[in-house]
Amino acid sequence: MFEPKRLARLKWACRRGMLELDVLLLPFVEQAFDELTYKDQETFERLLTSDDPDLYAWFMGHQKCEDPELAAMVSTVVNRVKV
């Protein structure tokens, strides 16, 4: 489990300034992040280090992420937020 400061930084990193990303990332952290394994939590944290245009393209399905772990996390976020 992430310590409170690290989780707060993670939530701040979800605020991207692009509405399409904001409506995916922050709700995912608030609703599903605690259910992830620690490894998946770290993968999500790494995903947030990606550039906004890349994140947008991956989440909208315009491009496929070449990193298999990040691609799996993108799929997890999209599937979770759609529900």
mmCIF file with all atom_site columns, C-alpha atoms in Angstrom:
data_model
loop_
_atom_site.group_PDB
_atom_site.id
_atom_site.type_symbol
_atom_site.label_atom_id
_atom_site.label_alt_id
_atom_site.label_comp_id
_atom_site.label_asym_id
_atom_site.label_entity_id
_atom_site.label_seq_id
_atom_site.pdbx_PDB_ins_code
_atom_site.Cartn_x
_atom_site.Cartn_y
_atom_site.Cartn_z
_atom_site.occupancy
_atom_site.B_iso_or_equiv
_atom_site.pdbx_formal_charge
_atom_site.auth_seq_id
_atom_site.auth_comp_id
_atom_site.auth_asym_id
_atom_site.auth_atom_id
_atom_site.pdbx_PDB_model_num
ATOM 1  C CA . MET A 1 1  ? 0.000   0.000  0.000   1.00 0.00 ? 1  MET A CA 1
ATOM 2  C CA . PHE A 1 2  ? 1.225   3.475  -0.849  1.00 0.00 ? 2  PHE A CA 1
ATOM 3  C CA . GLU A 1 3  ? 1.984   5.822  2.015   1.00 0.00 ? 3  GLU A CA 1
ATOM 4  C CA . PRO A 1 4  ? -0.315  8.888  2.225   1.00 0.00 ? 4  PRO A CA 1
ATOM 5  C CA . LYS A 1 5  ? 2.225   11.356 0.793   1.00 0.00 ? 5  LYS A CA 1
ATOM 6  C CA . ARG A 1 6  ? 2.976   9.104  -2.168  1.00 0.00 ? 6  ARG A CA 1
ATOM 7  C CA . LEU A 1 7  ? -0.733  8.579  -2.805  1.00 0.00 ? 7  LEU A CA 1
ATOM 8  C CA . ALA A 1 8  ? -1.333  12.346 -2.638  1.00 0.00 ? 8  ALA A CA 1
ATOM 9  C CA . ARG A 1 9  ? 1.429   12.904 -5.224  1.00 0.00 ? 9  ARG A CA 1
ATOM 10 C CA . LEU A 1 10 ? -0.128  10.207 -7.394  1.00 0.00 ? 10 LEU A CA 1
ATOM 11 C CA . LYS A 1 11 ? -3.537  11.905 -7.257  1.00 0.00 ? 11 LYS A CA 1
ATOM 12 C CA . TRP A 1 12 ? -1.914  15.220 -8.126  1.00 0.00 ? 12 TRP A CA 1
ATOM 13 C CA . ALA A 1 13 ? -0.198  13.574 -11.111 1.00 0.00 ? 13 ALA A CA 1
ATOM 14 C CA . CYS A 1 14 ? -3.621  12.435 -12.352 1.00 0.00 ? 14 CYS A CA 1
ATOM 15 C CA . ARG A 1 15 ? -4.569  16.076 -12.909 1.00 0.00 ? 15 ARG A CA 1
ATOM 16 C CA . ARG A 1 16 ? -3.363  16.406 -16.465 1.00 0.00 ? 16 ARG A CA 1
ATOM 17 C CA . GLY A 1 17 ? -5.150  19.484 -17.763 1.00 0.00 ? 17 GLY A CA 1
ATOM 18 C CA . MET A 1 18 ? -6.713  17.445 -20.537 1.00 0.00 ? 18 MET A CA 1
ATOM 19 C CA . LEU A 1 19 ? -10.329 16.644 -19.729 1.00 0.00 ? 19 LEU A CA 1
ATOM 20 C CA . GLU A 1 20 ? -10.258 13.292 -21.518 1.00 0.00 ? 20 GLU A CA 1
ATOM 21 C CA . LEU A 1 21 ? -7.431  12.133 -19.261 1.00 0.00 ? 21 LEU A CA 1
ATOM 22 C CA . ASP A 1 22 ? -8.768  13.746 -16.092 1.00 0.00 ? 22 ASP A CA 1
ATOM 23 C CA . VAL A 1 23 ? -12.082 11.870 -16.325 1.00 0.00 ? 23 VAL A CA 1
ATOM 24 C CA . LEU A 1 24 ? -10.222 8.565  -16.572 1.00 0.00 ? 24 LEU A CA 1
ATOM 25 C CA . LEU A 1 25 ? -7.276  8.853  -14.229 1.00 0.00 ? 25 LEU A CA 1
ATOM 26 C CA . LEU A 1 26 ? -8.541  10.473 -11.042 1.00 0.00 ? 26 LEU A CA 1
ATOM 27 C CA . PRO A 1 27 ? -11.745 8.404  -10.789 1.00 0.00 ? 27 PRO A CA 1
ATOM 28 C CA . PHE A 1 28 ? -9.651  5.283  -11.337 1.00 0.00 ? 28 PHE A CA 1
ATOM 29 C CA . VAL A 1 29 ? -7.335  6.198  -8.463  1.00 0.00 ? 29 VAL A CA 1
ATOM 30 C CA . GLU A 1 30 ? -10.219 7.051  -6.173  1.00 0.00 ? 30 GLU A CA 1
ATOM 31 C CA . GLN A 1 31 ? -12.284 3.949  -6.979  1.00 0.00 ? 31 GLN A CA 1
ATOM 32 C CA . ALA A 1 32 ? -9.920  1.143  -7.956  1.00 0.00 ? 32 ALA A CA 1
ATOM 33 C CA . PHE A 1 33 ? -6.314  1.925  -7.071  1.00 0.00 ? 33 PHE A CA 1
ATOM 34 C CA . ASP A 1 34 ? -6.436  0.257  -3.637  1.00 0.00 ? 34 ASP A CA 1
ATOM 35 C CA . GLU A 1 35 ? -7.636  -2.989 -5.252  1.00 0.00 ? 35 GLU A CA 1
ATOM 36 C CA . LEU A 1 36 ? -4.508  -3.272 -7.421  1.00 0.00 ? 36 LEU A CA 1
ATOM 37 C CA . THR A 1 37 ? -1.505  -5.330 -6.441  1.00 0.00 ? 37 THR A CA 1
ATOM 38 C CA . TYR A 1 38 ? 1.500   -3.319 -5.303  1.00 0.00 ? 38 TYR A CA 1
ATOM 39 C CA . LYS A 1 39 ? 3.253   -4.127 -8.593  1.00 0.00 ? 39 LYS A CA 1
ATOM 40 C CA . ASP A 1 40 ? 0.257   -2.839 -10.573 1.00 0.00 ? 40 ASP A CA 1
ATOM 41 C CA . GLN A 1 41 ? 0.146   0.282  -8.410  1.00 0.00 ? 41 GLN A CA 1
ATOM 42 C CA . GLU A 1 42 ? 3.756   0.943  -9.316  1.00 0.00 ? 42 GLU A CA 1
ATOM 43 C CA . THR A 1 43 ? 2.951   0.307  -12.983 1.00 0.00 ? 43 THR A CA 1
ATOM 44 C CA . PHE A 1 44 ? 0.143   2.864  -12.780 1.00 0.00 ? 44 PHE A CA 1
ATOM 45 C CA . GLU A 1 45 ? 2.530   5.324  -11.161 1.00 0.00 ? 45 GLU A CA 1
ATOM 46 C CA . ARG A 1 46 ? 4.982   4.726  -14.021 1.00 0.00 ? 46 ARG A CA 1
ATOM 47 C CA . LEU A 1 47 ? 2.170   5.199  -16.544 1.00 0.00 ? 47 LEU A CA 1
ATOM 48 C CA . LEU A 1 48 ? 1.639   8.705  -15.182 1.00 0.00 ? 48 LEU A CA 1
ATOM 49 C CA . THR A 1 49 ? 5.202   9.633  -16.161 1.00 0.00 ? 49 THR A CA 1
ATOM 50 C CA . SER A 1 50 ? 4.188   9.314  -19.823 1.00 0.00 ? 50 SER A CA 1
ATOM 51 C CA . ASP A 1 51 ? 3.477   12.385 -21.922 1.00 0.00 ? 51 ASP A CA 1
ATOM 52 C CA . ASP A 1 52 ? -0.125  13.516 -22.279 1.00 0.00 ? 52 ASP A CA 1
ATOM 53 C CA . PRO A 1 53 ? -0.283  13.009 -26.073 1.00 0.00 ? 53 PRO A CA 1
ATOM 54 C CA . ASP A 1 54 ? 0.868   9.409  -25.619 1.00 0.00 ? 54 ASP A CA 1
ATOM 55 C CA . LEU A 1 55 ? -1.613  8.777  -22.801 1.00 0.00 ? 55 LEU A CA 1
ATOM 56 C CA . TYR A 1 56 ? -4.404  10.282 -24.871 1.00 0.00 ? 56 TYR A CA 1
ATOM 57 C CA . ALA A 1 57 ? -3.540  8.139  -27.897 1.00 0.00 ? 57 ALA A CA 1
ATOM 58 C CA . TRP A 1 58 ? -3.378  4.966  -25.789 1.00 0.00 ? 58 TRP A CA 1
ATOM 59 C CA . PHE A 1 59 ? -6.590  5.590  -23.867 1.00 0.00 ? 59 PHE A CA 1
ATOM 60 C CA . MET A 1 60 ? -8.531  6.595  -26.970 1.00 0.00 ? 60 MET A CA 1
ATOM 61 C CA . GLY A 1 61 ? -7.225  3.591  -28.908 1.00 0.00 ? 61 GLY A CA 1
ATOM 62 C CA . HIS A 1 62 ? -5.408  5.624  -31.550 1.00 0.00 ? 62 HIS A CA 1
ATOM 63 C CA . GLN A 1 63 ? -2.085  3.932  -30.787 1.00 0.00 ? 63 GLN A CA 1
ATOM 64 C CA . LYS A 1 64 ? -0.954  0.812  -28.984 1.00 0.00 ? 64 LYS A CA 1
ATOM 65 C CA . CYS A 1 65 ? 1.496   1.226  -26.146 1.00 0.00 ? 65 CYS A CA 1
ATOM 66 C CA . GLU A 1 66 ? 4.680   -0.722 -26.881 1.00 0.00 ? 66 GLU A CA 1
ATOM 67 C CA . ASP A 1 67 ? 5.371   -1.458 -23.201 1.00 0.00 ? 67 ASP A CA 1
ATOM 68 C CA . PRO A 1 68 ? 3.303   -4.555 -22.307 1.00 0.00 ? 68 PRO A CA 1
ATOM 69 C CA . GLU A 1 69 ? 2.913   -3.609 -18.631 1.00 0.00 ? 69 GLU A CA 1
ATOM 70 C CA . LEU A 1 70 ? 1.740   -0.103 -19.457 1.00 0.00 ? 70 LEU A CA 1
ATOM 71 C CA . ALA A 1 71 ? -0.557  -1.419 -22.198 1.00 0.00 ? 71 ALA A CA 1
ATOM 72 C CA . ALA A 1 72 ? -2.156  -3.784 -19.690 1.00 0.00 ? 72 ALA A CA 1
ATOM 73 C CA . MET A 1 73 ? -2.622  -0.922 -17.232 1.00 0.00 ? 73 MET A CA 1
ATOM 74 C CA . VAL A 1 74 ? -4.221  1.257  -19.921 1.00 0.00 ? 74 VAL A CA 1
ATOM 75 C CA . SER A 1 75 ? -6.662  -1.572 -20.585 1.00 0.00 ? 75 SER A CA 1
ATOM 76 C CA . THR A 1 76 ? -7.349  -1.970 -16.862 1.00 0.00 ? 76 THR A CA 1
ATOM 77 C CA . VAL A 1 77 ? -8.101  1.734  -16.451 1.00 0.00 ? 77 VAL A CA 1
ATOM 78 C CA . VAL A 1 78 ? -10.346 1.907  -19.512 1.00 0.00 ? 78 VAL A CA 1
ATOM 79 C CA . ASN A 1 79 ? -12.272 -1.214 -18.542 1.00 0.00 ? 79 ASN A CA 1
ATOM 80 C CA . ARG A 1 80 ? -12.691 -0.120 -14.930 1.00 0.00 ? 80 ARG A CA 1
ATOM 81 C CA . VAL A 1 81 ? -13.848 3.396  -15.701 1.00 0.00 ? 81 VAL A CA 1
ATOM 82 C CA . LYS A 1 82 ? -16.355 2.205  -18.329 1.00 0.00 ? 82 LYS A CA 1
ATOM 83 C CA . VAL A 1 83 ? -18.169 0.092  -15.737 1.00 0.00 ? 83 VAL A CA 1
#
